[in-house]
mmCIF file of C-alpha atoms in Angstrom:
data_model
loop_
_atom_site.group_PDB
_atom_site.id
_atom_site.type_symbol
_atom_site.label_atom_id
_atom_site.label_comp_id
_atom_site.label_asym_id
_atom_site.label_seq_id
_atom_site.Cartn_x
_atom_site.Cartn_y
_atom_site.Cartn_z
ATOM 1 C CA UNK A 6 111.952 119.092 67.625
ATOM 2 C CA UNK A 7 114.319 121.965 66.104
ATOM 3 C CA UNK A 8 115.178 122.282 62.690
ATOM 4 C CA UNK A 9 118.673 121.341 61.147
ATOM 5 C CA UNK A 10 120.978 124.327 61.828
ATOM 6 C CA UNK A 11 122.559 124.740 58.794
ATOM 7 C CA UNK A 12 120.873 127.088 55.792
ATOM 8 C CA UNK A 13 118.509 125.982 53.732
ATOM 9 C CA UNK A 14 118.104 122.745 55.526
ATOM 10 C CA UNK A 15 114.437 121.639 55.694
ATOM 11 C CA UNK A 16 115.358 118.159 58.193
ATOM 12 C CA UNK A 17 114.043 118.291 61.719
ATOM 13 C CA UNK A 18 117.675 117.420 63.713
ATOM 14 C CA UNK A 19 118.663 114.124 64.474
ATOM 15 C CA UNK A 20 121.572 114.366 66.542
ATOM 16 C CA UNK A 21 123.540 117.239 68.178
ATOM 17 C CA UNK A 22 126.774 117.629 67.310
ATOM 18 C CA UNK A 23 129.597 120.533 68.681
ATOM 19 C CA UNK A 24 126.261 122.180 70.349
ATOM 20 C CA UNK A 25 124.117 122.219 66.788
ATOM 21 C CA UNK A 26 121.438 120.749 66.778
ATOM 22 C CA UNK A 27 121.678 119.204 62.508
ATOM 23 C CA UNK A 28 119.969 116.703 60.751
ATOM 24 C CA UNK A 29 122.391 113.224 60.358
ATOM 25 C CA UNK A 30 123.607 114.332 56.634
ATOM 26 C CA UNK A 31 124.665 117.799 57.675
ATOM 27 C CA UNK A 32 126.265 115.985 61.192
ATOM 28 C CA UNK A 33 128.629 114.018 58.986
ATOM 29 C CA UNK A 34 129.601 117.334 57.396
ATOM 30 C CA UNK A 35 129.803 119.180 60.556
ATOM 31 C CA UNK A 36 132.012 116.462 62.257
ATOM 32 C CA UNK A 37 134.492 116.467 59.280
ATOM 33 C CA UNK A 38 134.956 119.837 59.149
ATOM 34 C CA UNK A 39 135.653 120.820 62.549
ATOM 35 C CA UNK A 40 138.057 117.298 62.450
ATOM 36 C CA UNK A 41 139.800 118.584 59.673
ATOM 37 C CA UNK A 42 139.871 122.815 59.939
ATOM 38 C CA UNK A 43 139.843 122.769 64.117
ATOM 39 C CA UNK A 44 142.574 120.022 64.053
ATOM 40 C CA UNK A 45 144.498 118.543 61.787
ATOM 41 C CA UNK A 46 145.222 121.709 59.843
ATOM 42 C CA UNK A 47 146.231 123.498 62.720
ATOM 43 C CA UNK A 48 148.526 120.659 63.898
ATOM 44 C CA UNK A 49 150.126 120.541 60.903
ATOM 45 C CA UNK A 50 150.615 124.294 60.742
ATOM 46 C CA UNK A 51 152.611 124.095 64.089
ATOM 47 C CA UNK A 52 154.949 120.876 62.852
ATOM 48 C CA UNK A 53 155.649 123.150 59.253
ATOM 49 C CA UNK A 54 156.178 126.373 61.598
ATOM 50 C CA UNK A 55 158.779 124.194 63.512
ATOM 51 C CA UNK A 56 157.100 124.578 66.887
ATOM 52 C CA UNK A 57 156.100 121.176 67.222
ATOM 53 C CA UNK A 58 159.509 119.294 66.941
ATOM 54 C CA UNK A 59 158.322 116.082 67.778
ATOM 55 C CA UNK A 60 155.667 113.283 66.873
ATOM 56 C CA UNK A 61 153.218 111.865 69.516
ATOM 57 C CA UNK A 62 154.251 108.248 70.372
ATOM 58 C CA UNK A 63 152.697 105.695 68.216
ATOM 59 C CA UNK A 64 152.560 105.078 64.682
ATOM 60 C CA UNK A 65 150.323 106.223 61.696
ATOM 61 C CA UNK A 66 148.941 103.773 59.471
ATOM 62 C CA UNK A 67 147.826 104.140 55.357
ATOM 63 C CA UNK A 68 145.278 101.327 54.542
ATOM 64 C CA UNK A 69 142.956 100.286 51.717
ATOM 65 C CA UNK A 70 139.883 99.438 52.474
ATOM 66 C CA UNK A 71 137.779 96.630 50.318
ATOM 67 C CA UNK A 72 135.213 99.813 49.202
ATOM 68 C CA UNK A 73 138.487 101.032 47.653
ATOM 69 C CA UNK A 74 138.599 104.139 49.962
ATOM 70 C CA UNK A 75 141.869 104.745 51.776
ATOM 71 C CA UNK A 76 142.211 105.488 55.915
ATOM 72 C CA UNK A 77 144.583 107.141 57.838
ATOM 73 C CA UNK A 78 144.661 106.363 61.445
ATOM 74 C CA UNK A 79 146.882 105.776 63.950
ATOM 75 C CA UNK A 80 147.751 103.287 66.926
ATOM 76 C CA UNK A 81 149.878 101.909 69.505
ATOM 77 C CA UNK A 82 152.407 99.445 67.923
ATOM 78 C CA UNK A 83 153.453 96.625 65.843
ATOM 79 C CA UNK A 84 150.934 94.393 67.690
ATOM 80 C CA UNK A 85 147.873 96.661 68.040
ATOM 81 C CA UNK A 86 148.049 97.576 63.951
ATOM 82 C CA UNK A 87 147.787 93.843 63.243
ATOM 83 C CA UNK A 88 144.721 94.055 65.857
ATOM 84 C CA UNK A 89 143.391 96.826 63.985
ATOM 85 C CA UNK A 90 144.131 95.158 60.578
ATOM 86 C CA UNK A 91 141.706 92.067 61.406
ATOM 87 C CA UNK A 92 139.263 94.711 62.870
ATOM 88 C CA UNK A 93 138.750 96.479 60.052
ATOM 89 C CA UNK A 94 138.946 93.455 57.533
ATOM 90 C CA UNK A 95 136.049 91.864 60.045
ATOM 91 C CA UNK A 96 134.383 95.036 59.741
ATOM 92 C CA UNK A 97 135.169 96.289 56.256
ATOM 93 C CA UNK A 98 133.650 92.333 55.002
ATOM 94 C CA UNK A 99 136.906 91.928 53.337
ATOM 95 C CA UNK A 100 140.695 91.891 53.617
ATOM 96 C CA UNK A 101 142.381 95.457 53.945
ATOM 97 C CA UNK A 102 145.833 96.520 52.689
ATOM 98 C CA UNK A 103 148.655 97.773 54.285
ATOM 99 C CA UNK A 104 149.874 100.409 52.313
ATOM 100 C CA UNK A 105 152.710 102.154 54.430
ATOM 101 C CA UNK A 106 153.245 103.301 57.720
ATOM 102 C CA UNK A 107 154.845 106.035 59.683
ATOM 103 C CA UNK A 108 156.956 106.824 63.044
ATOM 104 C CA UNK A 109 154.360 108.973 64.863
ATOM 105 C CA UNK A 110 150.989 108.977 66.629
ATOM 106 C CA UNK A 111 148.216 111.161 66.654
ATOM 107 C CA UNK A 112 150.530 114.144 65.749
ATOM 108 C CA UNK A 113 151.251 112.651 62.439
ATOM 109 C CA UNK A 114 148.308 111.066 61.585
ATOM 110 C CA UNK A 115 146.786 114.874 62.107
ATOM 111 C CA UNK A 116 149.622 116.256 59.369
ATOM 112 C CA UNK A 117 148.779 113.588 57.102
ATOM 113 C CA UNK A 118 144.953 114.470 57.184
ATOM 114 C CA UNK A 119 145.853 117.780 56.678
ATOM 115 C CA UNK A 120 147.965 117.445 53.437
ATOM 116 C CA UNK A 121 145.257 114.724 51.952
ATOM 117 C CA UNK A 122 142.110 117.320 53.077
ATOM 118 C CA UNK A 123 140.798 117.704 49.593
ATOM 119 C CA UNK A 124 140.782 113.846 49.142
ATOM 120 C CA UNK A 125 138.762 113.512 52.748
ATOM 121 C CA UNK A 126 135.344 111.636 52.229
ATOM 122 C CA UNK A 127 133.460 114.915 53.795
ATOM 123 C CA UNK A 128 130.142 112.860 53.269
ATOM 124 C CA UNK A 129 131.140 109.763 55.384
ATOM 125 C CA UNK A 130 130.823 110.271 58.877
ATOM 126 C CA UNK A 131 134.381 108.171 59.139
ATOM 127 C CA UNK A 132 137.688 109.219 58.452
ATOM 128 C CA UNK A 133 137.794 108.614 54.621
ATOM 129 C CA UNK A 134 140.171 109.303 51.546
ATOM 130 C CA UNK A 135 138.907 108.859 48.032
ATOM 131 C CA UNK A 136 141.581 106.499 46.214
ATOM 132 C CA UNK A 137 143.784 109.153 44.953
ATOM 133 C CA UNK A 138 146.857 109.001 42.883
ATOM 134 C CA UNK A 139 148.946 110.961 44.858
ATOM 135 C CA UNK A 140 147.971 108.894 48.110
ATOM 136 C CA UNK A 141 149.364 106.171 46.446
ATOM 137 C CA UNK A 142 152.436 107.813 45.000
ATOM 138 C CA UNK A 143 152.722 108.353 48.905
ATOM 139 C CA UNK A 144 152.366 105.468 50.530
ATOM 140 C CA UNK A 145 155.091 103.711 48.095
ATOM 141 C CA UNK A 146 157.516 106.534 48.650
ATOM 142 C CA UNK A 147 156.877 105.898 52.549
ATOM 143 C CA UNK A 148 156.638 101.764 52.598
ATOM 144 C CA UNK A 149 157.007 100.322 55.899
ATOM 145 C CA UNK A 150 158.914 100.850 58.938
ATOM 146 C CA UNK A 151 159.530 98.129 61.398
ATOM 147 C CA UNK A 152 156.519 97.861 63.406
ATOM 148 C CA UNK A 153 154.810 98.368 60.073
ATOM 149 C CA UNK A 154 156.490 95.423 58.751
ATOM 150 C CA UNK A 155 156.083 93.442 61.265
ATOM 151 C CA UNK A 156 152.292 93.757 61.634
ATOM 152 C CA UNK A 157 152.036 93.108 57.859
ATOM 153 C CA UNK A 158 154.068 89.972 57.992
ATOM 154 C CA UNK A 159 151.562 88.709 60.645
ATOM 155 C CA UNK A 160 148.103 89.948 58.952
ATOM 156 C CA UNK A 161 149.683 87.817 55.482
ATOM 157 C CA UNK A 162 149.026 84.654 57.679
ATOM 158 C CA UNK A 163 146.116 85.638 59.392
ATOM 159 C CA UNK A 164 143.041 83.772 57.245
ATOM 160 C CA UNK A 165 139.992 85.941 56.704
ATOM 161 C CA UNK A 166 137.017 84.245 58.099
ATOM 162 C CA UNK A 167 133.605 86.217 57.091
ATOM 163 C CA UNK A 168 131.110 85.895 60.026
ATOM 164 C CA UNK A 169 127.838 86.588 59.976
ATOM 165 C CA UNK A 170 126.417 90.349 60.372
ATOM 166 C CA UNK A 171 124.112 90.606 63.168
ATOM 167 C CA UNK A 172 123.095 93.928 65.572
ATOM 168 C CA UNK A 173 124.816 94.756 68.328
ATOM 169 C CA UNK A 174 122.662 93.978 72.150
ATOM 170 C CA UNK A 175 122.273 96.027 74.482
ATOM 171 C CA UNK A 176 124.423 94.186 76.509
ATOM 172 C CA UNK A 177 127.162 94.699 73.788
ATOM 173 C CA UNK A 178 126.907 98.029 73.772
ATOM 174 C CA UNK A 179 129.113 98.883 76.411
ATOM 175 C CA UNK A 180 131.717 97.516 74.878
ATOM 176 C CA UNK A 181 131.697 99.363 72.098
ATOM 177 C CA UNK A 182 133.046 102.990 73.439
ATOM 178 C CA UNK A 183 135.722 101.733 75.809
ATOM 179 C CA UNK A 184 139.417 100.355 74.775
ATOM 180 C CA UNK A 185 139.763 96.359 75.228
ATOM 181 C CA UNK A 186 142.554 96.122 76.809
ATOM 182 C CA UNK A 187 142.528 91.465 76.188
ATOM 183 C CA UNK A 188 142.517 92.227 72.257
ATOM 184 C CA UNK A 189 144.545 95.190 71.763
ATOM 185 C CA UNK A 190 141.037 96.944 70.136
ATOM 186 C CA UNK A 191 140.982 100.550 70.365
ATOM 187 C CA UNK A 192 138.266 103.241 71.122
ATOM 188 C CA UNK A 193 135.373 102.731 69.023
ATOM 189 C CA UNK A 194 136.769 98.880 67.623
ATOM 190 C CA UNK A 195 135.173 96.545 67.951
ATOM 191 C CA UNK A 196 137.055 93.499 70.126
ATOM 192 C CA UNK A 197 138.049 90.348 68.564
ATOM 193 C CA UNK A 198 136.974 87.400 70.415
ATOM 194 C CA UNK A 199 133.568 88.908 69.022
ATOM 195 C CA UNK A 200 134.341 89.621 65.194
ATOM 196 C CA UNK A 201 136.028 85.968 65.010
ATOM 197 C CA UNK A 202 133.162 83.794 66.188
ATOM 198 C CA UNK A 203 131.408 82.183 63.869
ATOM 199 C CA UNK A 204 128.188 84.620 63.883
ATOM 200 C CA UNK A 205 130.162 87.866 65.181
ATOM 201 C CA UNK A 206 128.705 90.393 66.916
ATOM 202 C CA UNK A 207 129.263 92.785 64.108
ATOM 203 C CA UNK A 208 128.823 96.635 65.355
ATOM 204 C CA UNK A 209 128.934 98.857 61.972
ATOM 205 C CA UNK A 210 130.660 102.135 62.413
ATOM 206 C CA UNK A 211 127.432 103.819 61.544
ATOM 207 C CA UNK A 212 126.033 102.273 64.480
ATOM 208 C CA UNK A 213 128.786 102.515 66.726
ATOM 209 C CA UNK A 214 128.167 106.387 65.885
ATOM 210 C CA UNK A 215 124.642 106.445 66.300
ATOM 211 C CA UNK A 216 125.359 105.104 69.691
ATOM 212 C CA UNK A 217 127.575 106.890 70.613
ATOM 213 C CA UNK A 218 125.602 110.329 69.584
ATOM 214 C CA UNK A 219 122.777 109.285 70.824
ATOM 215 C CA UNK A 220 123.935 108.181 74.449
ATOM 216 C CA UNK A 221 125.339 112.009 74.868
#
C-alpha cells in the first residue's frame, strides 16, 4: 500500500482522493481545500467581479447544528429545506436551527463559503463553520425570506422523535448516493421514511463518506 502523499506523513493511505493517494486525516484536509480554494473562492471572485450577474436557482440555507457548529448548504425550496431540516435533526441526534436563508442556489451558497473560509471546520470531512460571531451577526442581518419562512414555520411543529442508531445494510446502501425523489432527500441524505421509524436506519455522514470513497 502507498504512503500518505502529503509531507511528513508517516500513514499508509486510506482512501484516494482528487488522484492522491492520503491517509483519512489528510483526505478531510485535502477535500476542504480544493472545496474551498478550487470553488467557492473562485465563484465568489466572478459574482464580486460582476461577471456572474445571477444566482443559481434554489436557496441557501444558515443552520445550527446541536454540536454548536454552523452549515451552509443549499437546496431546492420551501419544501425540500423542511426535508432537510428533519434530516439533519435525525442525523445531527437533536433539533437544528434555522438561522436565515437566502435567494440563491449553489452559486450563493459557494460566495457564502467563501466569505466564512477562515471559520470552515478544515478538520471535518463535512461542510463545517465554527460558531462565529460574525456568522451570527449575519444570519440576523439576513433573517428569512419566504421559502425560508415557510419551511421554519413547518419544522416548529414537526416533533423530534430520536430513533435508534443502527449501521447502514448493504441493501441500504444504495440508497444512500442517489436523490429520493418520495421524500424530497437530497444527494448524500439520508430519506425519511427511514430516519422516522422507530429504530432508523441511521447512515452517519462519516459513513456515508467512507462509502462513498471507498466504492470509487
Amino acid at each position: 500500500m502507498k504512503g500518505c502523499g502529503y509531507s511528513g506523513c508517516s500513514n499508509t493511505s486510506a482512501v484516494n482522493k482528487y488522484g492522491v493517494d492520503v491517509c483519512l486525516e489528510h483526505g478531510i484536509v485535502l477535500h476542504n481545500t480544493v472545496r474551498v480554494e478550487a470553488f467557492s473562492k473562485k465563484v465568489s471572485r466572478l459574482y464580486e467581479n460582476g461577471d456572474l450577474t445571477q444566482h443559481s436557482a434554489g436557496i441557501t440555507y444558515i443552520i445550527q447544528l446541536p454540536n454548536h457548529n454552523i452549515k451552509i448548504g443549499t437546496t431546492k425550496n420551501g419544501r425540500t429545506l423542511y426535508s432537510r431540516l428533519r434530516n439533519l435533526s435525525n442525523e445531527q441526534r437533536g433539533k437544528v436551527t434555522l438561522l436565515a436563508t437566502l435567494p440563491g442556489g449553489e452559486t450563493q451558497e459557494a460566495v457564502l463559503h467563501a466569505r466564512f473560509s477562515e471559520h470552515r471546520r478544515y478538520d471535518l470531512f463535512v461542510e463545517q463553520f465554527s460558531p462565529a460571531a460574525e456568522l451570527f451577526y449575519f444570519a440576523k442581518e439576513t433573517g428569512l425570506e419566504s421559502e425560508g419562512l415557510w419551511a421554519k414555520q413547518a419544522f416548529d411543529l414537526w416533533e423530534f422523535t430520536p430513533g435508534t442508531i443502527v449501521e447502514p445494510t448493504e441493501e441500504d446502501r444504495k440508497y444512500l448516493a442517489v436523490a429520493c425523489t418520495s421524500c424530497g432527500a437530497e444527494v448524500d441524505e439520508p430519506c425519511s421514511w427511514k430516519v422516522d421509524t422507530a429504530e432508523a436506519i441511521h447512515a452517519s455522514r462519516k459513513s456515508r463518506l467512507d462509502y462513498l470513497l471507498s466504492s470509487r
